CSV table of C-alpha atoms and ligand atoms in Angstrom, one decimal:
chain,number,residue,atom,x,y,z
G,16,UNK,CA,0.0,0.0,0.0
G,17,UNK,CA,1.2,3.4,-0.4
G,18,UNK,CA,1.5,6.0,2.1
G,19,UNK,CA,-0.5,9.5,1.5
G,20,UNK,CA,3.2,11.2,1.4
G,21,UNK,CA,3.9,8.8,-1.3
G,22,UNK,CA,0.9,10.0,-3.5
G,23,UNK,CA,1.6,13.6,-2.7
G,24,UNK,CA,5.2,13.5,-3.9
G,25,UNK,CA,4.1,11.8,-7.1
G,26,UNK,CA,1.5,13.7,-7.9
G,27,UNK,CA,3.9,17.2,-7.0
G,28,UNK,CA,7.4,15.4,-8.9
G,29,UNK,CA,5.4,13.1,-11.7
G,30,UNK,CA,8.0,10.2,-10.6
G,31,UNK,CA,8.2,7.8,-7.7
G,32,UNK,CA,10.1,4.7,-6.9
G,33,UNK,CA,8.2,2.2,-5.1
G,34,UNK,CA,11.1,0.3,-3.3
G,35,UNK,CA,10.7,-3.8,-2.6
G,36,UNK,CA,7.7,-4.0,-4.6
G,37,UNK,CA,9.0,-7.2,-5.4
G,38,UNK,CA,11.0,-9.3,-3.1
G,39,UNK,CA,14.9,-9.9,-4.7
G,40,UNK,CA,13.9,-13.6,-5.3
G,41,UNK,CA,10.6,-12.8,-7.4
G,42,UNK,CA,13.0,-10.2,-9.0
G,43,UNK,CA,16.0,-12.8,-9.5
G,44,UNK,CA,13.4,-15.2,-11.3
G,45,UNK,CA,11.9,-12.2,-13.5
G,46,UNK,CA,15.4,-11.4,-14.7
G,47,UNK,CA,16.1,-14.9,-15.2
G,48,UNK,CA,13.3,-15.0,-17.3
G,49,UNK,CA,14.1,-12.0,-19.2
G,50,UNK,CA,17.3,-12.5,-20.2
G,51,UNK,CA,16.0,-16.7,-21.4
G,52,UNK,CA,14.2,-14.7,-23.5
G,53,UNK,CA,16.8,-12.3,-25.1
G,54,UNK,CA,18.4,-15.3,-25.8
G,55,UNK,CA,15.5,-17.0,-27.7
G,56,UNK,CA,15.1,-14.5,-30.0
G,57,UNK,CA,18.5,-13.3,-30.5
G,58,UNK,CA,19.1,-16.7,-32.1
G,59,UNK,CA,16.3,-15.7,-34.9
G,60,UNK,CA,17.5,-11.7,-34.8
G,61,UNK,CA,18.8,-9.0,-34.1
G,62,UNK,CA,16.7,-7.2,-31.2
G,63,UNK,CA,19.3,-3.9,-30.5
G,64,UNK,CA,16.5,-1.1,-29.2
G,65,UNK,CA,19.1,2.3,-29.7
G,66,UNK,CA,17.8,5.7,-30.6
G,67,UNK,CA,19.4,7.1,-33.3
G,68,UNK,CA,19.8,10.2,-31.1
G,69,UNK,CA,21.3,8.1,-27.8
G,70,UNK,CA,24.7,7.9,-29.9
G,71,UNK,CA,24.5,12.1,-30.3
G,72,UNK,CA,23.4,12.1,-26.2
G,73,UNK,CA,26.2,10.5,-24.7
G,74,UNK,CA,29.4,10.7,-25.3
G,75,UNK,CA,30.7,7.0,-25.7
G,76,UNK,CA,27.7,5.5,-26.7
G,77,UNK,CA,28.8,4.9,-30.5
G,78,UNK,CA,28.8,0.9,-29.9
G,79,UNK,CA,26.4,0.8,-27.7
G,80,UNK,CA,23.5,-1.8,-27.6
G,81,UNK,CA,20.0,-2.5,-25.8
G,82,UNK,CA,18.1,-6.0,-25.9
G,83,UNK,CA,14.8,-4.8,-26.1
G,84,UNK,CA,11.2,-7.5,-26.5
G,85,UNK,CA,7.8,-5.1,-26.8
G,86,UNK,CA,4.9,-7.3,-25.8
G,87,UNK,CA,7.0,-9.7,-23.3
G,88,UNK,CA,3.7,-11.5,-22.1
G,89,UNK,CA,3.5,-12.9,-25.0
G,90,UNK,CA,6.4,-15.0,-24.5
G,91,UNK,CA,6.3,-16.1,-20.9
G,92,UNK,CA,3.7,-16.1,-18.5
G,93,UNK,CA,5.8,-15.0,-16.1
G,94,UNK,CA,4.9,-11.2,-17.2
G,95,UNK,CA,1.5,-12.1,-17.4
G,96,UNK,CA,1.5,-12.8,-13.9
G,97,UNK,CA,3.2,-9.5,-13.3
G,98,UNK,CA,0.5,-8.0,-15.3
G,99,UNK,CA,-1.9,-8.3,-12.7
G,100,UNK,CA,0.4,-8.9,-9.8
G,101,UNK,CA,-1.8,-6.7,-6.8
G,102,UNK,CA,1.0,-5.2,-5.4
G,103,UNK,CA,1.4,-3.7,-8.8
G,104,UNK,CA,-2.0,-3.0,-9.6
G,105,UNK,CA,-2.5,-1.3,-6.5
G,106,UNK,CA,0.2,1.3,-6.6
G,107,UNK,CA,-0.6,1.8,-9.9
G,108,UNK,CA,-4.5,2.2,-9.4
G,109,UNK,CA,-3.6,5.0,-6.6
G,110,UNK,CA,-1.2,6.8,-8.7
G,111,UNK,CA,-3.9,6.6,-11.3
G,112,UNK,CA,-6.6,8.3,-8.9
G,113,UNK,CA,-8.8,5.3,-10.8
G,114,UNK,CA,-10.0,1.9,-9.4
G,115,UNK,CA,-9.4,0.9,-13.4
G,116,UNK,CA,-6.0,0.1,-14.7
G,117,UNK,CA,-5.6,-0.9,-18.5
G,118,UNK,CA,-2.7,-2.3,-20.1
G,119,UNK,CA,-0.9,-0.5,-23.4
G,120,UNK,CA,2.0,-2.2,-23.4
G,121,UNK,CA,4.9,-4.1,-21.9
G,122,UNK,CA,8.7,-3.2,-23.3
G,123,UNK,CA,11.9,-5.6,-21.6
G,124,UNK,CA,15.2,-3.6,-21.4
G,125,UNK,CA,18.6,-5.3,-20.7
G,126,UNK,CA,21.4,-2.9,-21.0
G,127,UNK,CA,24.2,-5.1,-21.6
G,128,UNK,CA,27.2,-4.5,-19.2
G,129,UNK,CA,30.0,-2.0,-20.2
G,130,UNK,CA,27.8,-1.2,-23.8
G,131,UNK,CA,24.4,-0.7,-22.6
G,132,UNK,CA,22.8,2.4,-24.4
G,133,UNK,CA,21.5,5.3,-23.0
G,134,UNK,CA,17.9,6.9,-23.6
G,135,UNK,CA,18.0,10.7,-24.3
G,136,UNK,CA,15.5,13.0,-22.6
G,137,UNK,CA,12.2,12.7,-23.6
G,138,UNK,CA,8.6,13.0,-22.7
G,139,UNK,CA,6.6,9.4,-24.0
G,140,UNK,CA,3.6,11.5,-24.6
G,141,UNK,CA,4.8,12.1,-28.4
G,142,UNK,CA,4.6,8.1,-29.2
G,143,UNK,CA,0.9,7.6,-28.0
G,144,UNK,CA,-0.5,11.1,-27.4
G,145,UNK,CA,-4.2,10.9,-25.0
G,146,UNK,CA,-6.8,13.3,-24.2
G,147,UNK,CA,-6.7,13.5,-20.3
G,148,UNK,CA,-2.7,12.6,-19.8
G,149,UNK,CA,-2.9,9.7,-17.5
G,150,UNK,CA,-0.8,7.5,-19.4
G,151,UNK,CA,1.9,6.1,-17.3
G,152,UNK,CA,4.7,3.7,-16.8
G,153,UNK,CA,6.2,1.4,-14.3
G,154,UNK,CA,9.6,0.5,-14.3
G,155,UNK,CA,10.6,-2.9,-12.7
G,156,UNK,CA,13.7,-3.3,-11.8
G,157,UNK,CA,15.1,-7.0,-11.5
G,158,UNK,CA,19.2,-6.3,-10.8
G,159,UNK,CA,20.5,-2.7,-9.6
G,160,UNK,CA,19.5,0.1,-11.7
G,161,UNK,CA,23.0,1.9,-10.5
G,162,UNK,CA,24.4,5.1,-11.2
G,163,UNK,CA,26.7,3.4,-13.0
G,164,UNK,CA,24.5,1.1,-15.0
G,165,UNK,CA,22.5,3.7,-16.5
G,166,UNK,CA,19.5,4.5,-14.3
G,167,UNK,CA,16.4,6.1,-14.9
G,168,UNK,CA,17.1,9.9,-14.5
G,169,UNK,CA,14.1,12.3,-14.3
G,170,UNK,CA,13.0,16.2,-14.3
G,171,UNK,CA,11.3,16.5,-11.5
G,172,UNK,CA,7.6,18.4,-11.6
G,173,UNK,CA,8.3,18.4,-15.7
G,174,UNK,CA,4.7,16.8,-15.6
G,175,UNK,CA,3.5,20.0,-15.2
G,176,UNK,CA,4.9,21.5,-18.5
G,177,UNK,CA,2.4,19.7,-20.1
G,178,UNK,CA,2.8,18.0,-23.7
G,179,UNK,CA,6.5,19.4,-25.2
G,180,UNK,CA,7.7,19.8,-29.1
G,181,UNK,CA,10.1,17.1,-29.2
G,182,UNK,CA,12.4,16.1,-32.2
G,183,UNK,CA,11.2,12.7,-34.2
G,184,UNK,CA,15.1,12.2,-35.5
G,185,UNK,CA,16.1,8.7,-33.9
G,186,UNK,CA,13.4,8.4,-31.6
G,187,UNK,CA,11.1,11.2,-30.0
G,188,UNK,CA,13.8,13.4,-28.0
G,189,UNK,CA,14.0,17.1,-26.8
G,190,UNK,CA,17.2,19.1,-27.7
G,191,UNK,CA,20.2,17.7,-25.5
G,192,UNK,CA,21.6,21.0,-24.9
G,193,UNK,CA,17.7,22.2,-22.8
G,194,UNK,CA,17.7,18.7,-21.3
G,195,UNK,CA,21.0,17.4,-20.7
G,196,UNK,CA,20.8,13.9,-19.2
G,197,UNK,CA,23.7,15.6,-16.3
G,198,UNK,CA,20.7,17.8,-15.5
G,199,UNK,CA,18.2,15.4,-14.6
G,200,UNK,CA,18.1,13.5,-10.9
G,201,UNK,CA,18.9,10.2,-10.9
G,202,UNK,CA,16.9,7.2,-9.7
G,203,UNK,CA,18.9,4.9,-8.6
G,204,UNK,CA,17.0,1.7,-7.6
G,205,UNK,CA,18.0,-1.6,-6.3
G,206,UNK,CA,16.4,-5.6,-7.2
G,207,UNK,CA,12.8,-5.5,-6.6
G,208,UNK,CA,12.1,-1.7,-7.0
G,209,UNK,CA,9.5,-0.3,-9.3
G,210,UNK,CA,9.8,3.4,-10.4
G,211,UNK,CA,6.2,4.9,-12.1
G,212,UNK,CA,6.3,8.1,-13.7
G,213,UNK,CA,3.4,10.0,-16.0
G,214,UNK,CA,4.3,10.0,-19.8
G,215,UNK,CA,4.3,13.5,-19.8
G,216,UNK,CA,7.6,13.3,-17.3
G,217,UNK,CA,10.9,14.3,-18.6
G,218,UNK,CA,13.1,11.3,-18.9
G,219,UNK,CA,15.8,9.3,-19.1
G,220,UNK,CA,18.9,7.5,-18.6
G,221,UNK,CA,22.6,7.1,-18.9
G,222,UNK,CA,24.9,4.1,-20.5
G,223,UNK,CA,25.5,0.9,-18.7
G,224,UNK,CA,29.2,1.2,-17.5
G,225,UNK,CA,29.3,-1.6,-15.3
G,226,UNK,CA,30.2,-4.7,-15.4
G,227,UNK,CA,26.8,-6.1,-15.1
G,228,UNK,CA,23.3,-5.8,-17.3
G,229,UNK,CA,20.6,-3.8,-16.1
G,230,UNK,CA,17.3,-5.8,-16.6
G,231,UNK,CA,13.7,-4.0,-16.7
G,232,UNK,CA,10.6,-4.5,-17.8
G,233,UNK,CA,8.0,-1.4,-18.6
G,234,UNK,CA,4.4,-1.7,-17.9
G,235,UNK,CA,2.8,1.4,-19.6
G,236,UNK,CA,-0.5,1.9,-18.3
G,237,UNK,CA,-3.5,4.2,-18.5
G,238,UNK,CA,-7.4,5.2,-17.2
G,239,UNK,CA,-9.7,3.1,-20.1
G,240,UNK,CA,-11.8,6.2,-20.0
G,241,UNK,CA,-8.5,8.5,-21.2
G,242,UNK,CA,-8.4,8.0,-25.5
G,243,UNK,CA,-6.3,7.7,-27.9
G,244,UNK,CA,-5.8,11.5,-30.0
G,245,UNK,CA,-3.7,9.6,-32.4
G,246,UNK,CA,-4.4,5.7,-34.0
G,247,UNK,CA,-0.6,5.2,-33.3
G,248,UNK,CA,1.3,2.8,-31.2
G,249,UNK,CA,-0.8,-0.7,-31.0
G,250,UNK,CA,0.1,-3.5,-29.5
G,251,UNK,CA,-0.5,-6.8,-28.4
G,252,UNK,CA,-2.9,-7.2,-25.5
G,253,UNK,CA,-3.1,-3.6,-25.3
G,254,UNK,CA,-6.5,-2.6,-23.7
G,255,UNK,CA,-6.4,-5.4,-21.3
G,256,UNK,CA,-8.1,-5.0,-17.8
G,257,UNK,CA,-5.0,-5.1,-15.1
G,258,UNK,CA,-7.8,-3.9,-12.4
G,259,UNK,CA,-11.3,-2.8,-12.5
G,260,UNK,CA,-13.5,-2.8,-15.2
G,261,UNK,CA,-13.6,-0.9,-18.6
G,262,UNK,CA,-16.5,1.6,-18.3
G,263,UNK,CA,-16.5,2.2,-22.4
G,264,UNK,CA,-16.1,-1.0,-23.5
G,265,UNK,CA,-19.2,-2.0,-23.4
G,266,UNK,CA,-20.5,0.8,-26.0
G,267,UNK,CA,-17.7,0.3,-28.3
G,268,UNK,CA,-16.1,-3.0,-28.3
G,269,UNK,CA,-15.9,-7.1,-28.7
G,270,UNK,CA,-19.2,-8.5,-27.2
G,271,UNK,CA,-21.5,-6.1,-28.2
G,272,UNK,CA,-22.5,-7.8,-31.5
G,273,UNK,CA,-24.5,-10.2,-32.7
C,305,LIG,O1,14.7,2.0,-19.3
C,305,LIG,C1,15.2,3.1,-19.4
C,305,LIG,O2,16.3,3.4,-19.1
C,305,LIG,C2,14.3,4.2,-19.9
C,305,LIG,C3,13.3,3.7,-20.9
C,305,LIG,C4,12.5,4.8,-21.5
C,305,LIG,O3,12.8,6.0,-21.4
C,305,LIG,C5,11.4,4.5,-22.4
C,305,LIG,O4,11.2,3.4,-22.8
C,305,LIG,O5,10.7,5.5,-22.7
């Protein structure tokens, strides 16, 4: 459960890491999972996630590489389970201010050690813009998220700034030189942690120095009653019920035919 201080400072900062969500065994089997999986479909291709604009953002980061799977529940229950884990579901339905939580998508990270790209600083409200701007993510953590492996970094309150012109050039970004990824605060989180912040929050992160991988998945998440202003972004399982019910569904969707 979270704590009325923990709301506030979400709802005043846009960002807040939830630590021991999970316990470091759940999060030693998630990232056991995760990285079974980089593995499977490495084998069939090549699944290297960097923005064209991270190797402009960091110095460094010319070689850099991030194992990336969009839609992991579709490859192990495991996420599925994660899905709709109450813990998570909790947190993310008081964050929401809504008893209804609905999926858009699920994204793994693992920044490989001593290569693992950075992200430049960006909003995510340009990739799946919504009316009412309660889109929002949850980053699991299932190793460290160190300094040194490239953790999230944030701009605190930048929630408020509302939706921000961003660059499309190798991935939606805002100009390095306004949002340096040195400006931001850093979020460093350990095995276990989650870290949910609004897509309208300035964010994130730096390379993967060290000499292990950072391992994450994303659960982006979002009030069924906010829309869609764009028919962009789809995906997989995307409008699934994580907690509560779908109060639109029933005028527009599956099970209202014939
Ligand atoms: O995992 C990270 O380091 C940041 C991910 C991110 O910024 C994103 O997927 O939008």
């Amino acid at each position: 459960m979270l704590s009325p201080e923990q709301i506030s400072f979400y709802r005043e900062n846009g960002y807040l890491l939830v630590p021991g969500l999970l316990t470091s065994e759940e999060a030693a089997a998630y990232r056991w999972e995760c990285h079974a999986l980089a593995e499977r479909l490495s084998r069939e291709r090549n699944i290297d996630a960097t923005w064209g604009s991270a190797r402009e953002a960091a110095p460094g980061a010319h070689s850099t590489v991030i194992l990336h799977c969009h839609d992991a529940q579709f490859h192990s229950a495991a996420f599925t389970r994660l899905l709709v884990d109450p813990r998570f579901t909790e947190a993310a339905s008081k964050l929401l201010g809504s008893p209804n939580v609905q999926l858009h998508h699920t994204k793994m990270f693992i920044k490989p050690p001593e290569k693992g790209s950075p992200f430049p600083m960006h909003q995510d409200f340009p990739y799946f813009p919504h009316e009412r701007h309660t889109m929002m993510a949850a980053i699991f953590f299932f190793d460290d998220g160190t300094e040194e492996k490239g953790c999230v970094r944030v701009y605190p309150g930048s929630h408020k700034l509302g939706p921000l012109e961003h660059s499309p050039e190798g991935g939606w970004h805002l100009p390095v030189e306004e949002y340096p990824l040195d400006g931001a605060v850093s979020c460093p989180a350990k095995a276990g942690d989650a870290l949910f912040f609004s897509y309208l929050t300035i964010h994130g992160s730096g390379l993967n120095t060290s000499s292990e991988a950072r391992t994450t998945l994303l659960i982006q998440f979002r009030d069924p009653e906010d829309r869609p202003t764009q028919d962009v972004h789809r995906s997989r399982g995307q409008g699934m019920m994580l907690a509560g019910i779908d109060p639109l569904l029933p005028l527009t969707g599956p099970g209202t035919g014939p």
